[in-house]
PDB file of C-alpha atoms in Angstrom:
ATOM      1  CA  MET A 173     -15.448 -18.271  28.882  1.00 88.00           C
ATOM      2  CA  LYS A 174     -14.817 -14.588  29.232  1.00 91.00           C
ATOM      3  CA  ALA A 175     -11.878 -12.296  28.549  1.00 92.00           C
ATOM      4  CA  ARG A 176     -11.347  -8.577  28.740  1.00 94.00           C
ATOM      5  CA  VAL A 177     -10.407  -7.459  25.232  1.00 93.00           C
ATOM      6  CA  ASN A 178      -9.205  -3.857  24.884  1.00 93.00           C
ATOM      7  CA  GLY A 179     -10.993  -2.975  28.091  1.00 91.00           C
ATOM      8  CA  GLU A 180     -14.288  -4.625  27.111  1.00 91.00           C
ATOM      9  CA  ASP A 181     -15.645  -7.874  28.528  1.00 93.00           C
ATOM     10  CA  ARG A 182     -16.203 -10.403  25.768  1.00 91.00           C
ATOM     11  CA  GLU A 183     -17.693 -13.858  25.662  1.00 91.00           C
ATOM     12  CA  LEU A 184     -15.243 -16.122  23.830  1.00 90.00           C
ATOM     13  CA  ALA A 185     -15.588 -19.649  22.519  1.00 90.00           C
ATOM     14  CA  ASP A 186     -13.824 -22.309  24.538  1.00 90.00           C
ATOM     15  CA  GLY A 187     -10.355 -22.946  23.160  1.00 90.00           C
ATOM     16  CA  SER A 188      -9.976 -19.429  21.828  1.00 93.00           C
ATOM     17  CA  THR A 189      -6.478 -18.381  20.843  1.00 94.00           C
ATOM     18  CA  VAL A 190      -4.908 -14.991  20.351  1.00 95.00           C
ATOM     19  CA  ALA A 191      -5.433 -15.479  16.608  1.00 94.00           C
ATOM     20  CA  SER A 192      -9.153 -16.120  17.025  1.00 93.00           C
ATOM     21  CA  VAL A 193      -9.544 -12.988  19.159  1.00 93.00           C
ATOM     22  CA  LEU A 194      -7.843 -10.997  16.402  1.00 93.00           C
ATOM     23  CA  ASP A 195     -10.280 -12.481  13.880  1.00 91.00           C
ATOM     24  CA  LEU A 196     -13.149 -11.476  16.128  1.00 90.00           C
ATOM     25  CA  LEU A 197     -11.887  -7.883  16.151  1.00 89.00           C
ATOM     26  CA  GLY A 198     -11.330  -7.871  12.415  1.00 88.00           C
ATOM     27  CA  ALA A 199      -7.696  -6.966  12.964  1.00 87.00           C
ATOM     28  CA  PRO A 200      -5.566  -6.300   9.883  1.00 86.00           C
ATOM     29  CA  ALA A 201      -2.818  -8.772   9.017  1.00 81.00           C
ATOM     30  CA  SER A 202      -0.021  -6.314   9.769  1.00 88.00           C
ATOM     31  CA  GLY A 203       0.634  -3.322  11.983  1.00 91.00           C
ATOM     32  CA  VAL A 204      -0.874  -4.780  15.168  1.00 94.00           C
ATOM     33  CA  ALA A 205       0.597  -6.268  18.319  1.00 96.00           C
ATOM     34  CA  VAL A 206      -0.931  -8.211  21.176  1.00 96.00           C
ATOM     35  CA  ALA A 207      -0.313  -8.268  24.907  1.00 95.00           C
ATOM     36  CA  LEU A 208      -1.823 -11.117  26.923  1.00 96.00           C
ATOM     37  CA  ASP A 209      -1.967 -10.331  30.632  1.00 95.00           C
ATOM     38  CA  GLY A 210       0.775  -7.752  30.202  1.00 93.00           C
ATOM     39  CA  GLU A 211       3.160  -9.847  28.115  1.00 94.00           C
ATOM     40  CA  VAL A 212       3.785  -9.475  24.387  1.00 96.00           C
ATOM     41  CA  VAL A 213       2.671 -12.443  22.321  1.00 96.00           C
ATOM     42  CA  PRO A 214       4.917 -12.646  19.226  1.00 95.00           C
ATOM     43  CA  ARG A 215       3.119 -12.879  15.906  1.00 93.00           C
ATOM     44  CA  ALA A 216       4.474 -16.388  15.314  1.00 93.00           C
ATOM     45  CA  ALA A 217       2.740 -17.599  18.491  1.00 95.00           C
ATOM     46  CA  TRP A 218      -0.712 -16.095  17.869  1.00 95.00           C
ATOM     47  CA  HIS A 219      -2.208 -19.358  16.618  1.00 94.00           C
ATOM     48  CA  SER A 220      -0.724 -21.515  19.349  1.00 95.00           C
ATOM     49  CA  THR A 221      -1.374 -19.235  22.327  1.00 95.00           C
ATOM     50  CA  PRO A 222      -4.623 -19.964  24.164  1.00 94.00           C
ATOM     51  CA  VAL A 223      -6.519 -17.140  25.854  1.00 94.00           C
ATOM     52  CA  PRO A 224      -7.254 -18.295  29.409  1.00 94.00           C
ATOM     53  CA  ASP A 225     -10.597 -17.564  31.078  1.00 91.00           C
ATOM     54  CA  GLY A 226     -10.520 -14.101  32.627  1.00 92.00           C
ATOM     55  CA  ALA A 227      -7.454 -12.999  30.670  1.00 93.00           C
ATOM     56  CA  ALA A 228      -6.786  -9.398  29.645  1.00 94.00           C
ATOM     57  CA  VAL A 229      -5.999  -9.003  25.957  1.00 95.00           C
ATOM     58  CA  GLU A 230      -4.732  -5.741  24.535  1.00 95.00           C
ATOM     59  CA  VAL A 231      -4.554  -5.303  20.770  1.00 95.00           C
ATOM     60  CA  LEU A 232      -2.616  -2.229  19.709  1.00 94.00           C
ATOM     61  CA  THR A 233      -1.874  -0.461  16.473  1.00 93.00           C
ATOM     62  CA  ALA A 234      -0.171   2.746  15.362  1.00 93.00           C
ATOM     63  CA  VAL A 235      -2.197   5.961  15.400  1.00 92.00           C
ATOM     64  CA  GLN A 236      -1.407   9.630  14.877  1.00 92.00           C
ATOM     65  CA  GLY A 237       0.672  10.904  17.754  1.00 89.00           C
ATOM     66  CA  GLY A 238       3.837  12.489  19.019  1.00 84.00           C
TER      67      GLY A 238
ATOM     68  CA  MET B 256      24.136  12.871   1.153  1.00 57.00           C
ATOM     69  CA  ASP B 257      25.513  16.258   2.138  1.00 83.00           C
ATOM     70  CA  ASP B 258      25.721  16.778   5.917  1.00 91.00           C
ATOM     71  CA  PRO B 259      23.448  13.894   6.934  1.00 96.00           C
ATOM     72  CA  LEU B 260      21.948  13.373  10.366  1.00 97.00           C
ATOM     73  CA  ILE B 261      23.329  10.103  11.710  1.00 97.00           C
ATOM     74  CA  ILE B 262      21.539   8.253  14.500  1.00 98.00           C
ATOM     75  CA  ALA B 263      22.779   4.793  15.487  1.00 97.00           C
ATOM     76  CA  GLY B 264      24.572   4.484  12.167  1.00 96.00           C
ATOM     77  CA  ARG B 265      21.492   5.349  10.079  1.00 97.00           C
ATOM     78  CA  GLU B 266      21.686   8.387   7.817  1.00 97.00           C
ATOM     79  CA  PHE B 267      18.901  10.882   7.262  1.00 97.00           C
ATOM     80  CA  GLY B 268      18.995  13.713   4.750  1.00 96.00           C
ATOM     81  CA  SER B 269      16.508  15.773   6.756  1.00 97.00           C
ATOM     82  CA  ARG B 270      17.175  17.106  10.241  1.00 98.00           C
ATOM     83  CA  LEU B 271      13.489  17.657  10.878  1.00 98.00           C
ATOM     84  CA  ILE B 272      11.707  14.794  12.615  1.00 98.00           C
ATOM     85  CA  MET B 273       7.947  15.148  12.561  1.00 97.00           C
ATOM     86  CA  GLY B 274       5.125  13.965  14.754  1.00 95.00           C
ATOM     87  CA  THR B 275       1.705  13.106  13.406  1.00 93.00           C
ATOM     88  CA  GLY B 276      -0.465  14.121  16.361  1.00 90.00           C
ATOM     89  CA  GLY B 277      -2.967  16.947  16.125  1.00 89.00           C
ATOM     90  CA  ALA B 278      -3.546  16.972  12.366  1.00 89.00           C
ATOM     91  CA  ALA B 279      -7.123  17.715  11.324  1.00 88.00           C
ATOM     92  CA  ASN B 280      -7.124  14.871   8.800  1.00 91.00           C
ATOM     93  CA  LEU B 281      -4.795  12.563   6.915  1.00 92.00           C
ATOM     94  CA  SER B 282      -4.872  14.651   3.753  1.00 94.00           C
ATOM     95  CA  VAL B 283      -3.527  17.766   5.512  1.00 94.00           C
ATOM     96  CA  LEU B 284      -1.029  15.602   7.363  1.00 95.00           C
ATOM     97  CA  GLU B 285       0.195  14.106   4.108  1.00 96.00           C
ATOM     98  CA  ARG B 286       0.781  17.477   2.482  1.00 97.00           C
ATOM     99  CA  ALA B 287       2.489  18.826   5.611  1.00 97.00           C
ATOM    100  CA  LEU B 288       4.794  15.815   5.859  1.00 97.00           C
ATOM    101  CA  VAL B 289       5.781  16.083   2.218  1.00 97.00           C
ATOM    102  CA  GLU B 290       6.422  19.811   2.559  1.00 97.00           C
ATOM    103  CA  SER B 291       8.523  19.286   5.697  1.00 97.00           C
ATOM    104  CA  GLY B 292      10.914  16.973   3.870  1.00 97.00           C
ATOM    105  CA  THR B 293      11.021  14.707   6.917  1.00 98.00           C
ATOM    106  CA  GLU B 294      12.363  11.163   6.668  1.00 97.00           C
ATOM    107  CA  LEU B 295      11.467  10.022  10.190  1.00 97.00           C
ATOM    108  CA  THR B 296       8.096  10.530  11.867  1.00 97.00           C
ATOM    109  CA  THR B 297       6.527   9.474  15.142  1.00 96.00           C
ATOM    110  CA  VAL B 298       3.332   7.542  15.755  1.00 95.00           C
ATOM    111  CA  ALA B 299       1.624   6.526  18.991  1.00 95.00           C
ATOM    112  CA  MET B 300       0.433   3.048  19.983  1.00 95.00           C
ATOM    113  CA  ARG B 301      -3.226   2.734  20.912  1.00 93.00           C
ATOM    114  CA  ARG B 302      -5.998   0.163  21.023  1.00 92.00           C
ATOM    115  CA  LEU B 303      -7.055  -1.124  17.635  1.00 90.00           C
ATOM    116  CA  ASP B 304     -10.461   0.548  17.711  1.00 78.00           C
ATOM    117  CA  SER B 305      -9.036   4.020  18.427  1.00 66.00           C
ATOM    118  CA  SER B 306      -9.334   6.923  16.047  1.00 65.00           C
ATOM    119  CA  GLY B 307      -6.269   8.238  14.225  1.00 58.00           C
ATOM    120  CA  GLY B 308      -5.571   5.062  12.288  1.00 65.00           C
ATOM    121  CA  GLY B 309      -4.419   4.952   8.684  1.00 87.00           C
ATOM    122  CA  VAL B 310      -1.267   6.832   9.529  1.00 91.00           C
ATOM    123  CA  LEU B 311       0.917   3.770   9.017  1.00 91.00           C
ATOM    124  CA  ASP B 312      -0.202   3.296   5.425  1.00 91.00           C
ATOM    125  CA  LEU B 313       0.350   7.000   4.812  1.00 94.00           C
ATOM    126  CA  LEU B 314       3.926   6.960   6.118  1.00 95.00           C
ATOM    127  CA  ARG B 315       4.712   3.835   4.127  1.00 93.00           C
ATOM    128  CA  SER B 316       3.349   5.351   0.939  1.00 94.00           C
ATOM    129  CA  LEU B 317       5.491   8.453   1.486  1.00 96.00           C
ATOM    130  CA  GLY B 318       8.610   6.395   2.208  1.00 96.00           C
ATOM    131  CA  ILE B 319       8.955   7.957   5.667  1.00 97.00           C
ATOM    132  CA  SER B 320      10.438   5.786   8.429  1.00 97.00           C
ATOM    133  CA  VAL B 321       8.193   5.190  11.417  1.00 96.00           C
ATOM    134  CA  LEU B 322       9.329   6.068  14.927  1.00 97.00           C
ATOM    135  CA  PRO B 323       6.861   4.680  17.488  1.00 97.00           C
ATOM    136  CA  ASN B 324       6.592   6.541  20.766  1.00 97.00           C
ATOM    137  CA  THR B 325       5.499   5.524  24.228  1.00 97.00           C
ATOM    138  CA  ALA B 326       3.324   8.601  24.723  1.00 94.00           C
ATOM    139  CA  GLY B 327       0.829   8.282  27.543  1.00 91.00           C
ATOM    140  CA  CYS B 328       3.008   5.924  29.591  1.00 94.00           C
ATOM    141  CA  ARG B 329       3.432   6.949  33.217  1.00 92.00           C
ATOM    142  CA  GLY B 330       5.911   4.370  34.471  1.00 95.00           C
ATOM    143  CA  ALA B 331       8.907   2.410  33.228  1.00 96.00           C
ATOM    144  CA  ALA B 332       7.077  -0.932  33.101  1.00 96.00           C
ATOM    145  CA  GLU B 333       4.276   0.469  30.965  1.00 95.00           C
ATOM    146  CA  ALA B 334       6.733   2.200  28.627  1.00 97.00           C
ATOM    147  CA  VAL B 335       8.798  -0.970  28.189  1.00 97.00           C
ATOM    148  CA  LEU B 336       5.668  -2.995  27.340  1.00 96.00           C
ATOM    149  CA  THR B 337       4.499  -0.351  24.866  1.00 97.00           C
ATOM    150  CA  ALA B 338       7.910  -0.279  23.177  1.00 97.00           C
ATOM    151  CA  ARG B 339       7.880  -4.061  22.855  1.00 97.00           C
ATOM    152  CA  LEU B 340       4.383  -3.986  21.358  1.00 96.00           C
ATOM    153  CA  ALA B 341       5.492  -1.306  18.912  1.00 97.00           C
ATOM    154  CA  ARG B 342       8.479  -3.415  17.894  1.00 97.00           C
ATOM    155  CA  GLU B 343       6.174  -6.347  17.267  1.00 96.00           C
ATOM    156  CA  ALA B 344       3.584  -4.321  15.348  1.00 95.00           C
ATOM    157  CA  LEU B 345       5.885  -2.117  13.293  1.00 95.00           C
ATOM    158  CA  ASP B 346       9.016  -4.205  12.797  1.00 94.00           C
ATOM    159  CA  THR B 347      11.317  -1.563  14.205  1.00 96.00           C
ATOM    160  CA  ASP B 348      13.491  -1.607  17.285  1.00 97.00           C
ATOM    161  CA  TRP B 349      13.654   2.189  17.318  1.00 98.00           C
ATOM    162  CA  VAL B 350      11.571   3.913  19.954  1.00 98.00           C
ATOM    163  CA  LYS B 351      10.945   7.457  21.080  1.00 98.00           C
ATOM    164  CA  LEU B 352      10.830   6.807  24.795  1.00 98.00           C
ATOM    165  CA  GLU B 353       8.383   9.017  26.622  1.00 97.00           C
ATOM    166  CA  VAL B 354       7.578   8.523  30.310  1.00 97.00           C
ATOM    167  CA  VAL B 355       5.660  11.486  31.644  1.00 96.00           C
ATOM    168  CA  ALA B 356       5.054  12.389  35.270  1.00 95.00           C
ATOM    169  CA  ASP B 357       1.619  13.992  35.079  1.00 94.00           C
ATOM    170  CA  GLU B 358      -0.997  15.173  32.620  1.00 93.00           C
ATOM    171  CA  GLN B 359      -0.769  18.842  33.494  1.00 94.00           C
ATOM    172  CA  THR B 360       2.880  19.362  32.580  1.00 95.00           C
ATOM    173  CA  LEU B 361       3.604  16.222  30.537  1.00 95.00           C
ATOM    174  CA  LEU B 362       7.144  16.631  31.828  1.00 96.00           C
ATOM    175  CA  PRO B 363       9.324  13.524  31.760  1.00 97.00           C
ATOM    176  CA  ASP B 364       9.610  11.557  34.995  1.00 97.00           C
ATOM    177  CA  PRO B 365      13.418  11.337  35.146  1.00 97.00           C
ATOM    178  CA  ILE B 366      13.637   8.302  37.413  1.00 97.00           C
ATOM    179  CA  GLU B 367      11.181   6.173  35.454  1.00 97.00           C
ATOM    180  CA  LEU B 368      12.676   7.413  32.176  1.00 98.00           C
ATOM    181  CA  LEU B 369      16.211   6.367  33.023  1.00 98.00           C
ATOM    182  CA  ASP B 370      15.009   2.999  34.288  1.00 98.00           C
ATOM    183  CA  ALA B 371      13.001   2.351  31.111  1.00 98.00           C
ATOM    184  CA  ALA B 372      15.864   3.524  28.895  1.00 98.00           C
ATOM    185  CA  GLU B 373      18.277   1.109  30.502  1.00 98.00           C
ATOM    186  CA  ARG B 374      15.867  -1.817  30.203  1.00 98.00           C
ATOM    187  CA  LEU B 375      15.101  -1.100  26.565  1.00 98.00           C
ATOM    188  CA  VAL B 376      18.764  -0.686  25.605  1.00 98.00           C
ATOM    189  CA  ASP B 377      19.457  -4.034  27.288  1.00 98.00           C
ATOM    190  CA  ASP B 378      16.596  -5.506  25.255  1.00 97.00           C
ATOM    191  CA  GLY B 379      18.219  -4.385  21.991  1.00 98.00           C
ATOM    192  CA  PHE B 380      16.221  -1.230  21.302  1.00 98.00           C
ATOM    193  CA  THR B 381      17.576   1.923  19.701  1.00 98.00           C
ATOM    194  CA  VAL B 382      16.321   4.343  22.317  1.00 98.00           C
ATOM    195  CA  LEU B 383      15.633   8.029  21.668  1.00 98.00           C
ATOM    196  CA  PRO B 384      14.465   9.422  25.005  1.00 98.00           C
ATOM    197  CA  TYR B 385      12.325  12.529  25.372  1.00 98.00           C
ATOM    198  CA  THR B 386      13.967  14.166  28.359  1.00 98.00           C
ATOM    199  CA  ASN B 387      14.064  17.271  30.496  1.00 97.00           C
ATOM    200  CA  ASP B 388      16.523  20.020  29.570  1.00 97.00           C
ATOM    201  CA  ASP B 389      18.755  18.681  32.325  1.00 98.00           C
ATOM    202  CA  PRO B 390      22.409  18.230  31.341  1.00 98.00           C
ATOM    203  CA  VAL B 391      22.995  15.676  34.101  1.00 98.00           C
ATOM    204  CA  LEU B 392      20.059  13.486  33.093  1.00 98.00           C
ATOM    205  CA  ALA B 393      21.064  13.759  29.434  1.00 98.00           C
ATOM    206  CA  ARG B 394      24.481  12.438  30.386  1.00 98.00           C
ATOM    207  CA  ARG B 395      22.993   9.580  32.346  1.00 98.00           C
ATOM    208  CA  LEU B 396      20.763   8.618  29.419  1.00 98.00           C
ATOM    209  CA  GLU B 397      23.744   8.588  27.103  1.00 98.00           C
ATOM    210  CA  ASP B 398      25.709   6.514  29.630  1.00 98.00           C
ATOM    211  CA  VAL B 399      23.070   3.761  29.658  1.00 98.00           C
ATOM    212  CA  GLY B 400      23.316   3.528  25.875  1.00 98.00           C
ATOM    213  CA  CYS B 401      20.663   5.801  24.360  1.00 98.00           C
ATOM    214  CA  ALA B 402      21.270   6.527  20.673  1.00 98.00           C
ATOM    215  CA  ALA B 403      20.315  10.200  21.047  1.00 98.00           C
ATOM    216  CA  VAL B 404      19.004  12.523  23.712  1.00 98.00           C
ATOM    217  CA  MET B 405      15.927  14.625  23.074  1.00 98.00           C
ATOM    218  CA  PRO B 406      15.583  17.478  25.553  1.00 98.00           C
ATOM    219  CA  LEU B 407      12.467  19.600  25.594  1.00 98.00           C
ATOM    220  CA  GLY B 408      12.527  23.302  24.812  1.00 97.00           C
ATOM    221  CA  SER B 409       9.367  23.737  26.912  1.00 97.00           C
ATOM    222  CA  PRO B 410       6.423  21.468  27.765  1.00 96.00           C
ATOM    223  CA  ILE B 411       4.702  19.491  24.996  1.00 95.00           C
ATOM    224  CA  GLY B 412       2.229  21.489  22.970  1.00 93.00           C
ATOM    225  CA  THR B 413       2.878  24.821  24.681  1.00 95.00           C
ATOM    226  CA  GLY B 414       4.712  26.497  21.804  1.00 96.00           C
ATOM    227  CA  LEU B 415       6.760  28.392  24.396  1.00 97.00           C
ATOM    228  CA  GLY B 416       9.993  27.802  22.505  1.00 97.00           C
ATOM    229  CA  ILE B 417      13.324  27.151  24.174  1.00 98.00           C
ATOM    230  CA  ARG B 418      13.063  28.413  27.748  1.00 97.00           C
ATOM    231  CA  ASN B 419      16.572  27.533  28.843  1.00 97.00           C
ATOM    232  CA  PRO B 420      18.893  27.847  25.852  1.00 98.00           C
ATOM    233  CA  HIS B 421      21.968  27.608  28.036  1.00 98.00           C
ATOM    234  CA  ASN B 422      20.959  24.166  29.291  1.00 98.00           C
ATOM    235  CA  ILE B 423      20.542  23.002  25.702  1.00 98.00           C
ATOM    236  CA  GLU B 424      24.048  24.296  24.950  1.00 98.00           C
ATOM    237  CA  LEU B 425      25.400  22.491  28.004  1.00 98.00           C
ATOM    238  CA  ILE B 426      23.783  19.242  26.850  1.00 98.00           C
ATOM    239  CA  VAL B 427      25.201  19.680  23.334  1.00 98.00           C
ATOM    240  CA  ALA B 428      28.670  20.513  24.656  1.00 97.00           C
ATOM    241  CA  ARG B 429      29.050  17.205  26.452  1.00 96.00           C
ATOM    242  CA  ALA B 430      27.011  14.840  24.294  1.00 97.00           C
ATOM    243  CA  SER B 431      28.622  12.360  21.951  1.00 97.00           C
ATOM    244  CA  VAL B 432      25.247  11.245  20.585  1.00 98.00           C
ATOM    245  CA  PRO B 433      22.925  13.503  18.578  1.00 98.00           C
ATOM    246  CA  VAL B 434      20.931  16.033  20.602  1.00 98.00           C
ATOM    247  CA  ILE B 435      17.439  16.482  19.191  1.00 98.00           C
ATOM    248  CA  LEU B 436      15.311  19.369  20.444  1.00 98.00           C
ATOM    249  CA  ASP B 437      11.933  17.826  21.179  1.00 96.00           C
ATOM    250  CA  ALA B 438       8.809  19.662  22.333  1.00 95.00           C
ATOM    251  CA  GLY B 439       7.933  23.288  22.835  1.00 96.00           C
ATOM    252  CA  ILE B 440       8.641  24.576  19.332  1.00 97.00           C
ATOM    253  CA  GLY B 441       6.068  27.235  18.441  1.00 97.00           C
ATOM    254  CA  THR B 442       7.339  28.822  15.286  1.00 98.00           C
ATOM    255  CA  ALA B 443      10.219  28.804  12.832  1.00 98.00           C
ATOM    256  CA  SER B 444      12.594  30.956  14.893  1.00 98.00           C
ATOM    257  CA  ASP B 445      12.436  28.387  17.718  1.00 98.00           C
ATOM    258  CA  ALA B 446      13.542  25.634  15.342  1.00 98.00           C
ATOM    259  CA  ALA B 447      16.329  27.796  13.935  1.00 98.00           C
ATOM    260  CA  LEU B 448      17.501  28.629  17.468  1.00 98.00           C
ATOM    261  CA  ALA B 449      17.645  24.934  18.371  1.00 98.00           C
ATOM    262  CA  MET B 450      19.992  24.315  15.472  1.00 98.00           C
ATOM    263  CA  GLU B 451      22.060  27.434  16.254  1.00 98.00           C
ATOM    264  CA  LEU B 452      22.509  26.117  19.793  1.00 98.00           C
ATOM    265  CA  GLY B 453      24.108  23.048  18.242  1.00 98.00           C
ATOM    266  CA  CYS B 454      21.283  20.538  18.192  1.00 98.00           C
ATOM    267  CA  SER B 455      21.573  17.889  15.495  1.00 98.00           C
ATOM    268  CA  ALA B 456      17.872  17.869  14.692  1.00 98.00           C
ATOM    269  CA  VAL B 457      14.450  19.116  15.749  1.00 98.00           C
ATOM    270  CA  LEU B 458      11.359  17.043  16.498  1.00 98.00           C
ATOM    271  CA  LEU B 459       8.015  18.807  16.349  1.00 97.00           C
ATOM    272  CA  ALA B 460       4.361  18.109  15.687  1.00 96.00           C
ATOM    273  CA  THR B 461       1.873  20.564  17.147  1.00 95.00           C
ATOM    274  CA  ALA B 462       3.652  23.638  15.775  1.00 97.00           C
ATOM    275  CA  VAL B 463       2.843  22.352  12.296  1.00 97.00           C
ATOM    276  CA  THR B 464      -0.303  20.269  12.687  1.00 96.00           C
ATOM    277  CA  ARG B 465      -2.185  22.914  14.684  1.00 96.00           C
ATOM    278  CA  ALA B 466      -0.915  25.949  12.758  1.00 96.00           C
ATOM    279  CA  GLN B 467      -3.557  27.814  10.792  1.00 97.00           C
ATOM    280  CA  ASP B 468      -1.869  26.617   7.625  1.00 97.00           C
ATOM    281  CA  PRO B 469      -0.015  23.400   8.488  1.00 97.00           C
ATOM    282  CA  VAL B 470       1.448  22.929   5.018  1.00 97.00           C
ATOM    283  CA  ARG B 471       2.948  26.412   4.948  1.00 98.00           C
ATOM    284  CA  MET B 472       4.276  26.032   8.493  1.00 98.00           C
ATOM    285  CA  ALA B 473       5.892  22.737   7.515  1.00 98.00           C
ATOM    286  CA  ALA B 474       7.764  24.582   4.786  1.00 98.00           C
ATOM    287  CA  ALA B 475       8.795  27.241   7.309  1.00 98.00           C
ATOM    288  CA  MET B 476      10.123  24.616   9.713  1.00 98.00           C
ATOM    289  CA  ARG B 477      12.086  22.885   7.009  1.00 98.00           C
ATOM    290  CA  ALA B 478      13.715  26.173   5.998  1.00 98.00           C
ATOM    291  CA  ALA B 479      14.335  27.142   9.645  1.00 98.00           C
ATOM    292  CA  VAL B 480      16.107  23.901  10.482  1.00 98.00           C
ATOM    293  CA  GLU B 481      18.271  24.240   7.388  1.00 98.00           C
ATOM    294  CA  ALA B 482      19.002  27.917   8.110  1.00 98.00           C
ATOM    295  CA  GLY B 483      19.871  27.245  11.735  1.00 98.00           C
ATOM    296  CA  ARG B 484      22.188  24.410  10.769  1.00 97.00           C
ATOM    297  CA  LEU B 485      23.923  26.590   8.170  1.00 97.00           C
ATOM    298  CA  ALA B 486      24.282  29.497  10.603  1.00 97.00           C
ATOM    299  CA  LYS B 487      25.742  27.245  13.278  1.00 97.00           C
ATOM    300  CA  SER B 488      28.337  25.840  10.911  1.00 96.00           C
ATOM    301  CA  ALA B 489      29.055  29.292   9.429  1.00 96.00           C
ATOM    302  CA  GLY B 490      30.159  30.646  12.804  1.00 95.00           C
ATOM    303  CA  ARG B 491      28.307  33.719  13.962  1.00 95.00           C
ATOM    304  CA  ILE B 492      29.984  37.045  14.822  1.00 95.00           C
ATOM    305  CA  PRO B 493      30.605  37.725  18.490  1.00 94.00           C
ATOM    306  CA  GLN B 494      28.025  39.900  20.215  1.00 94.00           C
ATOM    307  CA  ARG B 495      29.352  43.347  21.182  1.00 95.00           C
ATOM    308  CA  PHE B 496      28.128  46.042  23.512  1.00 97.00           C
ATOM    309  CA  TRP B 497      28.960  49.052  21.309  1.00 96.00           C
ATOM    310  CA  ALA B 498      28.341  49.659  17.659  1.00 94.00           C
ATOM    311  CA  HIS B 499      30.988  48.639  15.182  1.00 90.00           C
ATOM    312  CA  ALA B 500      30.818  50.461  11.845  1.00 90.00           C
ATOM    313  CA  SER B 501      30.615  48.307   8.785  1.00 90.00           C
ATOM    314  CA  SER B 502      31.408  51.202   6.443  1.00 93.00           C
ATOM    315  CA  PRO B 503      34.803  52.954   6.322  1.00 92.00           C
ATOM    316  CA  ALA B 504      35.333  55.999   8.560  1.00 90.00           C
ATOM    317  CA  PRO B 505      33.990  59.279   7.061  1.00 90.00           C
ATOM    318  CA  ASP B 506      36.496  61.276   4.921  1.00 90.00           C
ATOM    319  CA  ALA B 507      38.284  63.890   6.951  1.00 80.00           C
TER     320      ALA B 507
END
C-alpha cells in the first residue's frame, strides 16, 4: 500500500499504523505530532490507528520561527 | 516578582517575548535569548525533516516557555489544525495565532483570524492573536475570549517600527487583556515606544536575530522594554509648544 508522508509518496507495509510510520521516519519520542488526512491523531492512539491506503500523513515538529 | 506580566493568570518576570526565527545558528540564538532575559519564546511547526530543529531542546535547557505559532497558515482551518498539532507535540494549549493574507505583506487576514480565534478558544486554547493595528478587530478578538491581543507595529520583518502609534494607544485604552506589540520592531527605540504607548509587552525576533550583533541587540531590547515600562509608569511631562526654563529667572 501507499501513503503520502510529509508530501512524499511512500510504500508502506500492509497493516501499517501511525506508530510504524513514525518509526520509519526515525521520529523522536517527544516533540512531534501527527495529522492523518487532516485530523490530529493523539499520541495515545498512534499504535492503534491504521494508516489507510492512499492516506496523507503529516508529521510535524517545532522549528525556529516567529 | 516586581511588576510581572500576567497573561491568562500566568506570571512572567520579563516583558520581552522573543521569536527564534532568523538566527544564524543555535549557538547565537542561545546567547541572544539568555541576554534578552525572555521567559516566553515562539517556535513554528513544520514537517519533521525541515531545517531549524533543535530549538525545542534549547528552550527547555534554558527554562524558557515555548509558545508555538501558526506562522504560514493562510486560512482558519489550517491555523486550527496547526494549533492542535502544536498542542499535541509540545504539551501546551497556548498558541500565537497567525493567519496571514498573503506572502507579500504577511498582514493578518482579519476574517480568518477572528474565525480561528473563536474556534480555538472554544477548544480550550489560550489564544494570543497576531493582529492588525485595528482597534475594532482587537476588541472583537478580546470579545471572543483571546487572552491577549498582539497588534503589529508594521509588517513582519520590515523593521519599520510603529507606523500608527495612535491606533496602538486606542487599542490599549480599551483593552482589558494585555496588549503585546508584535512585529515591525527595528531597534531599541521602537520597543521603548511600544511600552510608552502602554503595551504590556513586546514580541520580536528579526530585530535581534538578524542584527549585526544579535547578542548585543538582545541586551538593547531588554533595556528598552524595561525603560519604556518605567517611563510609562513614571508619567511623562506634557509636551509644550514654547520653551519652559528649568533654571530660575536671571537676577535683575
